[in-house]
Amino acid sequence: MLNSTQLWAIVNGTIVTLEIAIVAIIFGAIFGIIVALGRISKNKIANGLSWFYIWFFRGTPLLLQLFMIFYAVPIIYLNATGKTFQIDPMICAFITFSLNSTAYLAEIIRSAIESIDHGQMEAAKALGMNYHQAMMKIIIPQTFKRLVAPIGNELIMLLKDTSLVSTIALFDLLRTVKTMASATGNWIYYVYAAVVYLFLTTILQVLFDKLEMKFGIYEKR
Amino acid sequence: MTLENSETNKSDIMVRVVNIKKKFGDLEVLKGINFQVTRGEVICIIGPSGSGKSTMLRCLNQLERITDGEIYVEEELMDKRKNDKTITHIDNDRLQSLRCDLGMVFQNFNLFPHLTVLENVTIAPRIVKKADISEINQRGLELLDMIGLKEKADEFPVRLSGGQQQRVAIARALAMDPKIMLFDEPTSALDPELVGEVLETMKNLANDGMTMIIVTHEIGFAREVADRVIFMDDGFICESGTPEEVILNPREERTQSFLNKIL
Ligand SMILES: Nc1ncnc2c1ncn2[C@@H]1O[C@H](COP(=O)(O)OP(=O)(O)OP(=O)(O)O)[C@@H](O)[C@H]1O
Ligand SMILES: [Mg+2]
């Protein structure tokens, strides 16, 4: 069984995992809206930039992005300024996972916006609203229900992908139990980790199902 | 005296379009349309599918941009274009106030499903006109009362019948105090038994003196309510006149054959 040191290590690992996933989903959603609006905008620059952003962050491995920020950025900084600079691994994880989930969420949000009937924008304009007002009050609120399930999905993916941070000297849940397993030669620690992951993903599933119902209340006949 | 007369006449012209054309790429949908609407007039536009009726209404409130011609609202120049180039630039504020002058009712209602019936009616005054909230709600309830749906104020649109939804859409447009109401086949998406209630609401509006341009296939309604009927075909106004002239005694062969088909 677990002794209290091990228990606390697992709790701390779980917290690291959760923190990264939650920070990433929040920033990802906020910046994702901006990148998505860029993608549907007729402005060529905004459109091109957001296309490039999504292309890069979806087209390269998350692990590579993590390394680039953790290892490459300090070297670039050193070469440019002659000063050394150590990036905090937790901050690095927050940044990388947020940048990465922004790209995925931007695509999710874009397709949700495009799935709203064109007549909604026309009705809003015919009533004298400008593009910004129509987006904020009419179009985007209608995407919420359609966003809940894919965002829940993305959060669950993030939760599992956080195990990549063990490569930048962070002790997330998986790394914590791996260390214990190799120190003691006992595989049971992996089962504990599986239980924690399943517990978290189940809670998220239930939570997001509830949210979907709440946002979809106006569709009930 | 004559001068004064012409002055009043002039201010009574609500909409005037001069030789408007609309192309989608190579497809010319409106091929040079002229007409004007005076205050309180009810105009019904009839014509075969694809003749450009919807496109014309959409050009009036700038959901589509004309490629040629001039549009005046209350004799104020709103858009003047030639070969798809703007001759006079309308700025966004003016475009917005123009759209507030022209209320639009769509075939598919296009109510906002995430807002209650009352919120549907009040949202545009709230965020566009930014007037006093309690006044706006008051006026919203009055409008709902007028269309007989006050008790549905807190329902979501999905719970309403098609006819009720379209009446709410009319109230929603009226909430912006438009000077002219545009209707694009307001009853075409409705089950037959629900058509009457919407036409009734529109009749009341006409009797109250609202200026209305109505694209419709309801010939009976056009006969009863219209001051003038316009028959459109292939991007042109083919025939225009009183309901008696156009519907009962059409001069043009194309009008006759269209009416024969749908009556
Ligand atoms: N956005 C668009 N792009 C390209 N073509 C269009 C567009 N909108 C309309 N059209 C074309 O313009 C023509 C006229 O369409 P419009 O909708 O104005 O006809 P209508 O008289 O309203 O017909 P209906 O009675 O079927 O509603 C049609 O051939 C249609 O395909
Ligand atoms: Mg049409």
Coordinates of C-alpha atoms and ligand atoms in Angstrom, one line a residue:
Chain A
M1 CA 0.0 0.0 0.0
L2 CA 0.9 3.6 -0.2
N3 CA 2.7 5.3 2.6
S4 CA 1.9 8.9 3.3
T5 CA 5.0 10.3 1.5
Q6 CA 3.9 8.4 -1.6
L7 CA 0.3 9.5 -1.2
W8 CA 1.4 13.1 -1.1
A9 CA 3.7 12.6 -4.1
I10 CA 0.7 11.3 -6.0
V11 CA -1.5 14.1 -4.9
N12 CA 1.1 16.6 -5.9
G13 CA 1.6 14.9 -9.3
T14 CA -2.1 15.0 -9.8
I15 CA -2.2 18.7 -9.0
V16 CA 0.6 19.4 -11.5
T17 CA -1.4 17.5 -14.2
L18 CA -4.6 19.3 -13.4
E19 CA -3.1 22.7 -13.2
I20 CA -1.5 22.5 -16.6
A21 CA -4.7 21.1 -18.2
I22 CA -6.9 23.7 -16.6
V23 CA -4.7 26.7 -17.4
A24 CA -4.3 25.4 -21.0
I25 CA -8.0 25.0 -21.5
I26 CA -8.8 28.5 -20.1
F27 CA -6.2 30.4 -22.1
G28 CA -6.8 28.1 -25.1
A29 CA -10.5 29.1 -25.0
I30 CA -9.9 32.8 -24.7
F31 CA -7.2 33.0 -27.4
G32 CA -8.9 30.4 -29.4
I33 CA -11.9 32.7 -29.9
I34 CA -9.5 35.4 -31.1
V35 CA -7.7 33.1 -33.5
A36 CA -11.0 31.7 -34.7
L37 CA -12.4 35.2 -35.4
G38 CA -9.2 35.8 -37.3
R39 CA -9.7 32.7 -39.4
I40 CA -13.2 33.7 -40.4
S41 CA -12.3 37.4 -40.9
K42 CA -12.1 38.8 -44.4
N43 CA -9.0 40.8 -43.3
K44 CA -6.2 39.1 -45.2
I45 CA -3.6 39.7 -42.5
A46 CA -5.7 38.5 -39.6
N47 CA -6.7 35.5 -41.7
G48 CA -3.2 34.6 -42.8
L49 CA -1.7 35.0 -39.3
S50 CA -4.3 32.8 -37.7
W51 CA -4.0 30.2 -40.5
F52 CA -0.3 30.1 -39.9
Y53 CA -0.7 29.8 -36.1
I54 CA -3.1 26.9 -36.4
W55 CA -0.9 25.3 -39.2
F56 CA 2.2 25.4 -37.0
F57 CA 0.7 24.3 -33.7
R58 CA -1.4 21.5 -35.0
G59 CA 1.3 20.4 -37.5
T60 CA 4.1 19.8 -35.0
P61 CA 4.3 17.5 -32.0
L62 CA 3.5 19.0 -28.7
L63 CA 6.7 17.6 -27.3
L64 CA 8.7 19.5 -29.9
Q65 CA 6.9 22.7 -28.9
L66 CA 7.7 22.0 -25.3
F67 CA 11.4 21.5 -26.1
M68 CA 11.5 24.6 -28.3
I69 CA 10.2 26.8 -25.5
F70 CA 12.1 25.1 -22.7
Y71 CA 15.5 24.6 -24.4
A72 CA 15.6 26.8 -27.5
V73 CA 14.1 30.1 -26.1
P74 CA 16.8 30.5 -23.4
I75 CA 19.6 29.8 -26.0
I76 CA 18.1 32.3 -28.4
Y77 CA 17.9 34.8 -25.5
L78 CA 21.5 34.1 -24.5
N79 CA 22.7 34.7 -28.1
A80 CA 20.7 37.8 -28.5
T81 CA 21.5 39.5 -25.2
G82 CA 24.5 37.7 -23.7
K83 CA 22.5 37.0 -20.6
T84 CA 21.5 33.6 -19.3
F85 CA 17.9 33.0 -18.5
Q86 CA 16.3 29.9 -17.0
I87 CA 12.7 29.3 -17.8
D88 CA 10.6 27.9 -14.9
P89 CA 9.4 24.5 -16.1
M90 CA 5.9 25.0 -14.8
I91 CA 5.6 28.3 -16.6
C92 CA 7.0 26.7 -19.7
A93 CA 4.4 24.0 -19.5
F94 CA 1.6 26.6 -19.0
I95 CA 2.7 28.5 -22.0
T96 CA 3.3 25.6 -24.3
F97 CA 0.1 23.8 -23.5
S98 CA -1.9 27.0 -23.8
L99 CA -0.4 27.9 -27.2
N100 CA -1.1 24.3 -28.3
S101 CA -4.7 24.1 -27.1
T102 CA -5.4 27.6 -28.6
A103 CA -4.8 26.1 -32.0
Y104 CA -7.1 23.2 -31.5
L105 CA -9.8 25.2 -29.8
A106 CA -9.6 27.9 -32.5
E107 CA -10.5 25.2 -35.1
I108 CA -13.3 23.9 -32.8
I109 CA -14.7 27.4 -32.3
R110 CA -14.4 28.3 -35.9
S111 CA -16.4 25.3 -37.1
A112 CA -19.0 26.0 -34.3
I113 CA -19.4 29.6 -35.5
E114 CA -19.7 28.5 -39.1
S115 CA -22.3 25.9 -38.2
I116 CA -24.7 28.7 -37.0
D117 CA -27.3 29.4 -39.7
H118 CA -26.4 32.3 -41.9
G119 CA -29.9 33.8 -41.4
Q120 CA -28.9 34.7 -37.8
M121 CA -26.3 37.1 -38.9
E122 CA -28.6 38.6 -41.5
A123 CA -31.4 39.1 -39.1
A124 CA -29.0 40.8 -36.7
K125 CA -27.7 43.1 -39.4
A126 CA -31.2 43.8 -40.6
L127 CA -32.0 45.0 -37.0
G128 CA -29.1 47.5 -37.2
M129 CA -26.5 45.5 -35.3
N130 CA -22.9 45.8 -36.6
Y131 CA -20.7 42.7 -37.1
H132 CA -19.2 43.0 -33.6
Q133 CA -22.5 43.3 -31.8
A134 CA -24.0 40.4 -33.9
M135 CA -21.1 38.2 -33.1
M136 CA -21.0 38.9 -29.4
K137 CA -24.8 38.8 -28.7
I138 CA -26.2 36.5 -31.4
I139 CA -23.7 34.2 -33.0
I140 CA -21.1 33.3 -30.3
P141 CA -23.7 32.6 -27.5
Q142 CA -25.3 30.1 -29.8
T143 CA -22.0 28.2 -30.2
F144 CA -21.7 27.6 -26.5
K145 CA -23.8 24.4 -26.5
R146 CA -22.0 23.1 -29.6
L147 CA -18.6 23.9 -28.0
V148 CA -19.1 22.1 -24.7
A149 CA -18.6 18.5 -25.9
P150 CA -15.5 19.2 -28.1
I151 CA -14.0 21.4 -25.3
G152 CA -14.6 18.6 -22.8
N153 CA -12.9 16.3 -25.2
E154 CA -9.9 18.6 -25.6
L155 CA -9.6 19.0 -21.8
I156 CA -9.5 15.2 -21.4
M157 CA -6.8 15.0 -24.1
L158 CA -4.8 17.7 -22.4
L159 CA -5.1 15.9 -19.1
K160 CA -3.5 12.9 -20.6
D161 CA -0.9 14.8 -22.7
T162 CA 0.4 16.5 -19.6
S163 CA 2.5 13.4 -19.0
L164 CA 4.9 14.9 -21.6
V165 CA 6.1 17.4 -19.1
S166 CA 8.2 14.8 -17.4
T167 CA 10.7 15.6 -20.1
I168 CA 11.2 19.1 -18.7
A169 CA 11.9 18.0 -15.2
L170 CA 8.3 18.3 -13.9
F171 CA 6.8 15.6 -11.7
D172 CA 3.3 15.1 -13.0
L173 CA 1.1 12.2 -12.0
L174 CA 2.6 9.7 -14.5
R175 CA 6.2 10.5 -13.7
T176 CA 5.5 10.3 -10.0
V177 CA 4.2 6.8 -10.1
K178 CA 6.9 5.7 -12.6
T179 CA 9.5 6.8 -10.2
M180 CA 7.9 4.8 -7.4
A181 CA 7.4 1.7 -9.6
S182 CA 11.0 1.6 -10.7
A183 CA 12.3 2.3 -7.1
T184 CA 10.2 -0.5 -5.6
G185 CA 9.8 -2.8 -8.6
N186 CA 6.1 -2.9 -8.0
W187 CA 3.7 -2.3 -10.9
I188 CA 0.7 -1.5 -8.7
Y189 CA 1.6 2.2 -8.8
Y190 CA 0.6 2.3 -12.4
V191 CA -2.9 1.0 -11.4
Y192 CA -3.1 3.9 -8.9
A193 CA -2.3 6.3 -11.7
A194 CA -4.9 4.8 -14.0
V195 CA -7.5 5.1 -11.3
V196 CA -6.7 8.8 -10.8
Y197 CA -6.8 9.5 -14.5
L198 CA -10.1 7.6 -14.8
F199 CA -11.5 9.4 -11.8
L200 CA -10.7 12.8 -13.3
T201 CA -11.9 12.0 -16.8
T202 CA -15.2 10.6 -15.4
I203 CA -15.8 13.7 -13.4
L204 CA -15.1 15.9 -16.4
Q205 CA -17.4 13.8 -18.5
V206 CA -20.3 14.2 -16.1
L207 CA -19.6 17.9 -15.6
F208 CA -19.5 18.6 -19.3
D209 CA -22.7 16.6 -19.9
K210 CA -24.4 18.8 -17.3
L211 CA -23.0 22.0 -18.9
E212 CA -24.2 20.9 -22.3
M213 CA -27.7 20.4 -21.0
K214 CA -27.6 23.8 -19.3
F215 CA -26.4 25.7 -22.4
G216 CA -28.9 23.8 -24.6
I217 CA -31.9 24.7 -22.4
Y218 CA -33.4 26.8 -25.1
E219 CA -33.6 23.9 -27.5
K220 CA -36.0 22.0 -25.4
R221 CA -39.5 21.9 -26.8
Chain B
M1 CA -48.8 76.7 -54.1
T2 CA -47.6 74.2 -56.7
L3 CA -44.2 74.4 -55.1
E4 CA -45.5 73.6 -51.7
N5 CA -47.4 70.7 -53.1
S6 CA -44.4 69.2 -54.7
E7 CA -42.5 69.7 -51.5
T8 CA -44.9 67.7 -49.5
N9 CA -45.0 65.1 -52.2
K10 CA -41.3 64.8 -52.1
S11 CA -41.1 64.2 -48.4
D12 CA -43.7 61.5 -48.8
I13 CA -41.5 59.4 -51.0
M14 CA -40.1 56.8 -48.6
V15 CA -38.0 54.7 -51.0
R16 CA -36.9 55.4 -54.5
V17 CA -34.7 53.2 -56.6
V18 CA -33.2 54.3 -59.9
N19 CA -32.1 51.8 -62.4
I20 CA -30.7 49.3 -59.9
K21 CA -28.8 46.3 -61.2
K22 CA -27.4 43.4 -59.3
K23 CA -24.9 40.9 -60.6
F24 CA -23.6 37.8 -58.8
G25 CA -20.4 37.3 -60.8
D26 CA -21.6 36.9 -64.4
L27 CA -25.2 36.3 -63.4
E28 CA -27.3 39.4 -63.7
V29 CA -30.3 39.0 -61.3
L30 CA -31.6 42.6 -61.3
K31 CA -31.5 44.2 -64.7
G32 CA -32.5 47.8 -64.1
I33 CA -35.3 48.4 -61.7
N34 CA -37.1 51.7 -61.1
F35 CA -39.8 52.3 -58.6
Q36 CA -40.8 54.4 -55.7
V37 CA -42.9 53.9 -52.6
T38 CA -44.9 56.7 -50.9
R39 CA -45.7 57.0 -47.3
G40 CA -48.3 54.5 -46.1
E41 CA -48.3 52.6 -49.3
V42 CA -48.5 48.8 -49.3
I43 CA -46.7 47.2 -52.3
C44 CA -46.9 43.5 -53.1
I45 CA -44.3 42.0 -55.3
I46 CA -45.2 38.9 -57.1
G47 CA -43.3 36.8 -59.7
P48 CA -41.8 33.5 -60.5
S49 CA -39.1 31.8 -58.6
G50 CA -35.6 33.2 -59.4
S51 CA -37.0 36.5 -60.8
G52 CA -35.0 38.5 -58.3
K53 CA -37.7 39.4 -55.7
S54 CA -35.6 38.5 -52.6
T55 CA -32.5 40.0 -54.1
M56 CA -34.3 43.3 -54.6
L57 CA -35.5 43.4 -51.0
R58 CA -32.0 42.5 -49.8
C59 CA -30.5 45.3 -51.8
L60 CA -32.9 47.8 -50.3
N61 CA -31.5 47.1 -46.8
Q62 CA -28.0 46.5 -48.0
L63 CA -27.8 42.8 -47.1
E64 CA -26.6 42.7 -50.7
R65 CA -24.9 45.6 -52.4
I66 CA -26.3 46.8 -55.8
T67 CA -23.8 46.8 -58.6
D68 CA -25.4 49.7 -60.4
G69 CA -28.0 52.4 -59.7
E70 CA -29.2 54.6 -56.9
I71 CA -31.2 54.0 -53.7
Y72 CA -32.9 56.8 -51.8
V73 CA -34.6 56.4 -48.5
E74 CA -36.8 59.4 -47.7
E75 CA -35.1 61.1 -50.6
E76 CA -31.7 60.8 -48.9
L77 CA -29.1 59.1 -51.1
M78 CA -28.2 55.8 -49.5
D79 CA -26.2 54.1 -52.1
K80 CA -25.1 55.0 -55.6
R81 CA -22.9 52.6 -57.6
K82 CA -21.7 52.1 -61.1
N83 CA -20.1 48.9 -62.4
D84 CA -19.7 47.5 -58.9
K85 CA -17.9 50.7 -57.8
T86 CA -19.1 52.9 -55.1
I87 CA -19.9 56.4 -56.3
T88 CA -21.0 57.7 -52.9
H89 CA -19.6 56.1 -49.9
I90 CA -22.1 55.3 -47.1
D91 CA -20.4 55.2 -43.8
N92 CA -21.2 52.6 -41.2
D93 CA -23.2 54.8 -38.9
R94 CA -25.4 55.8 -41.7
L95 CA -25.8 52.2 -43.0
Q96 CA -26.8 51.2 -39.5
S97 CA -29.4 53.9 -39.2
L98 CA -30.7 53.1 -42.6
R99 CA -31.2 49.5 -41.6
C100 CA -33.1 50.7 -38.5
D101 CA -35.4 52.6 -40.9
L102 CA -36.1 49.4 -42.9
G103 CA -37.5 46.5 -40.8
M104 CA -37.1 43.1 -42.5
V105 CA -39.1 40.0 -42.0
F106 CA -37.6 36.8 -43.4
Q107 CA -39.2 33.7 -44.8
N108 CA -37.6 31.5 -42.2
F109 CA -38.3 33.9 -39.3
N110 CA -34.7 33.8 -38.2
L111 CA -35.6 34.4 -34.5
F112 CA -32.7 34.2 -32.1
P113 CA -33.2 30.7 -30.6
H114 CA -31.1 31.4 -27.5
L115 CA -33.2 34.4 -26.4
T116 CA -36.7 34.4 -25.0
V117 CA -39.5 35.9 -27.1
L118 CA -39.3 39.2 -25.2
E119 CA -35.5 39.3 -25.4
N120 CA -35.8 38.7 -29.2
V121 CA -38.0 41.8 -29.4
T122 CA -35.8 43.9 -27.1
I123 CA -32.3 43.0 -28.0
A124 CA -31.8 45.3 -30.9
P125 CA -33.2 48.4 -29.2
R126 CA -31.1 47.5 -26.2
I127 CA -27.7 47.2 -27.9
V128 CA -28.2 49.4 -31.0
K129 CA -30.3 52.2 -29.6
K130 CA -29.0 51.8 -26.0
A131 CA -32.2 53.3 -24.7
D132 CA -33.6 52.9 -21.2
I133 CA -34.0 49.2 -20.3
S134 CA -37.4 49.5 -18.6
E135 CA -38.8 51.6 -21.4
I136 CA -37.6 49.1 -23.9
N137 CA -39.1 46.2 -22.0
Q138 CA -42.4 48.1 -21.7
R139 CA -42.4 48.7 -25.4
G140 CA -41.5 45.1 -26.1
L141 CA -44.5 43.9 -24.0
E142 CA -46.8 46.3 -25.8
L143 CA -45.7 44.9 -29.1
L144 CA -46.2 41.4 -27.9
D145 CA -49.6 42.4 -26.7
M146 CA -50.3 43.8 -30.1
I147 CA -49.6 40.5 -31.8
G148 CA -51.4 38.6 -29.1
L149 CA -48.4 36.8 -27.7
K150 CA -47.8 38.7 -24.4
E151 CA -48.2 35.5 -22.4
K152 CA -45.4 33.9 -24.4
A153 CA -42.9 36.6 -23.4
D154 CA -40.7 34.3 -21.4
E155 CA -40.8 31.3 -23.7
F156 CA -38.0 30.3 -26.1
P157 CA -38.9 30.5 -29.8
V158 CA -38.6 26.7 -30.2
R159 CA -41.8 26.3 -28.2
L160 CA -43.8 28.5 -30.5
S161 CA -45.7 27.5 -33.7
G162 CA -44.4 28.8 -37.0
G163 CA -47.1 31.3 -37.2
Q164 CA -46.4 32.6 -33.7
Q165 CA -42.7 32.7 -34.5
Q166 CA -43.3 34.8 -37.6
R167 CA -45.5 37.2 -35.6
V168 CA -42.7 37.6 -33.0
A169 CA -40.3 38.3 -35.9
I170 CA -42.7 41.1 -37.0
A171 CA -42.8 42.5 -33.5
R172 CA -39.0 42.3 -33.3
A173 CA -38.6 44.3 -36.5
L174 CA -41.2 46.9 -35.3
A175 CA -39.3 47.3 -32.0
M176 CA -36.7 49.4 -33.9
D177 CA -39.5 51.8 -35.0
P178 CA -38.8 51.3 -38.7
K179 CA -40.4 53.6 -41.3
I180 CA -40.7 50.9 -43.8
M181 CA -41.3 47.2 -43.4
L182 CA -39.9 44.7 -45.9
F183 CA -41.4 41.2 -46.0
D184 CA -39.8 38.3 -48.0
E185 CA -42.4 35.6 -48.4
P186 CA -43.4 35.8 -44.7
T187 CA -45.9 32.9 -45.0
S188 CA -44.2 30.6 -47.4
A189 CA -42.6 28.4 -44.7
L190 CA -45.8 28.1 -42.8
D191 CA -48.4 25.2 -42.6
P192 CA -51.5 26.4 -44.4
E193 CA -53.6 26.7 -41.2
L194 CA -51.0 29.1 -39.7
V195 CA -50.9 31.5 -42.7
G196 CA -54.0 33.4 -41.7
E197 CA -52.8 34.7 -38.4
V198 CA -49.6 36.2 -39.9
L199 CA -51.5 37.8 -42.7
E200 CA -53.9 39.2 -40.2
T201 CA -51.0 40.8 -38.2
M202 CA -49.7 42.3 -41.5
K203 CA -53.2 43.6 -42.4
N204 CA -53.4 45.4 -39.0
L205 CA -50.0 46.9 -39.7
A206 CA -51.2 48.2 -43.1
N207 CA -54.3 49.6 -41.6
D208 CA -52.1 51.5 -39.0
G209 CA -50.5 53.2 -42.0
M210 CA -47.2 51.4 -42.1
T211 CA -45.3 51.6 -45.4
M212 CA -44.8 48.0 -46.6
I213 CA -43.1 46.2 -49.4
I214 CA -44.2 42.6 -49.4
V215 CA -42.9 39.7 -51.6
T216 CA -45.7 37.2 -51.5
H217 CA -47.4 34.3 -53.3
E218 CA -50.6 35.0 -51.5
I219 CA -52.5 36.6 -54.4
G220 CA -55.7 36.9 -52.4
F221 CA -53.9 38.9 -49.7
A222 CA -52.3 41.1 -52.4
R223 CA -55.7 41.8 -53.9
E224 CA -57.1 42.8 -50.6
V225 CA -54.3 44.7 -49.0
A226 CA -52.0 46.1 -51.7
D227 CA -52.2 49.6 -53.0
R228 CA -50.0 48.5 -55.8
V229 CA -48.9 45.2 -57.2
I230 CA -45.6 44.7 -59.0
F231 CA -45.0 41.7 -61.2
M232 CA -41.3 40.9 -61.5
D233 CA -39.9 38.6 -64.1
D234 CA -36.3 37.8 -65.0
G235 CA -34.8 40.8 -63.2
F236 CA -37.2 43.3 -64.6
I237 CA -40.4 44.9 -63.4
C238 CA -42.8 43.5 -66.0
E239 CA -46.0 45.1 -64.9
S240 CA -47.1 47.4 -62.1
G241 CA -50.4 48.8 -61.1
T242 CA -53.4 48.5 -58.8
P243 CA -54.4 44.9 -57.8
E244 CA -57.3 45.2 -60.2
E245 CA -55.0 46.1 -63.1
V246 CA -52.3 43.6 -62.5
I247 CA -54.1 40.7 -60.9
L248 CA -57.6 40.9 -62.5
N249 CA -56.7 42.4 -65.9
P250 CA -53.0 41.8 -66.6
R251 CA -51.8 43.5 -69.7
E252 CA -48.7 41.4 -70.1
E253 CA -48.8 37.9 -71.4
R254 CA -46.1 36.8 -68.9
T255 CA -48.2 38.1 -66.0
Q256 CA -51.2 36.3 -67.3
S257 CA -49.4 33.0 -67.6
F258 CA -47.8 33.4 -64.1
L259 CA -51.2 34.1 -62.6
N260 CA -52.7 31.2 -64.4
K261 CA -50.1 28.9 -63.0
I262 CA -50.5 29.8 -59.4
L263 CA -54.2 30.5 -59.2
Ligands
LIG1 N1 -25.7 35.1 -53.1 C1 -26.0 34.7 -54.4 N2 -25.0 34.3 -55.2 C2 -25.3 33.9 -56.5 N3 -26.5 33.8 -57.0 C3 -27.5 34.2 -56.2 C4 -27.3 34.7 -54.9 N4 -28.5 35.0 -54.4 C5 -29.4 34.8 -55.4 N5 -28.8 34.3 -56.5 C6 -29.5 34.0 -57.7 O1 -30.3 35.1 -58.1 C7 -31.5 34.7 -58.8 C8 -32.6 35.4 -58.1 O2 -32.8 34.9 -56.8 P1 -33.8 35.5 -55.8 O3 -33.7 34.7 -54.5 O4 -33.8 37.0 -55.8 O5 -35.2 35.1 -56.5 P2 -36.7 35.1 -56.0 O6 -37.5 35.9 -57.0 O7 -36.7 35.6 -54.6 O8 -37.1 33.6 -56.0 P3 -38.0 32.8 -55.0 O9 -39.4 33.0 -55.4 O10 -37.6 31.3 -55.3 O11 -37.6 33.2 -53.6 C9 -31.5 33.2 -58.7 O12 -31.1 32.6 -59.9 C10 -30.5 32.9 -57.6 O13 -29.9 31.6 -57.9
MG2 MG -37.1 34.7 -52.7

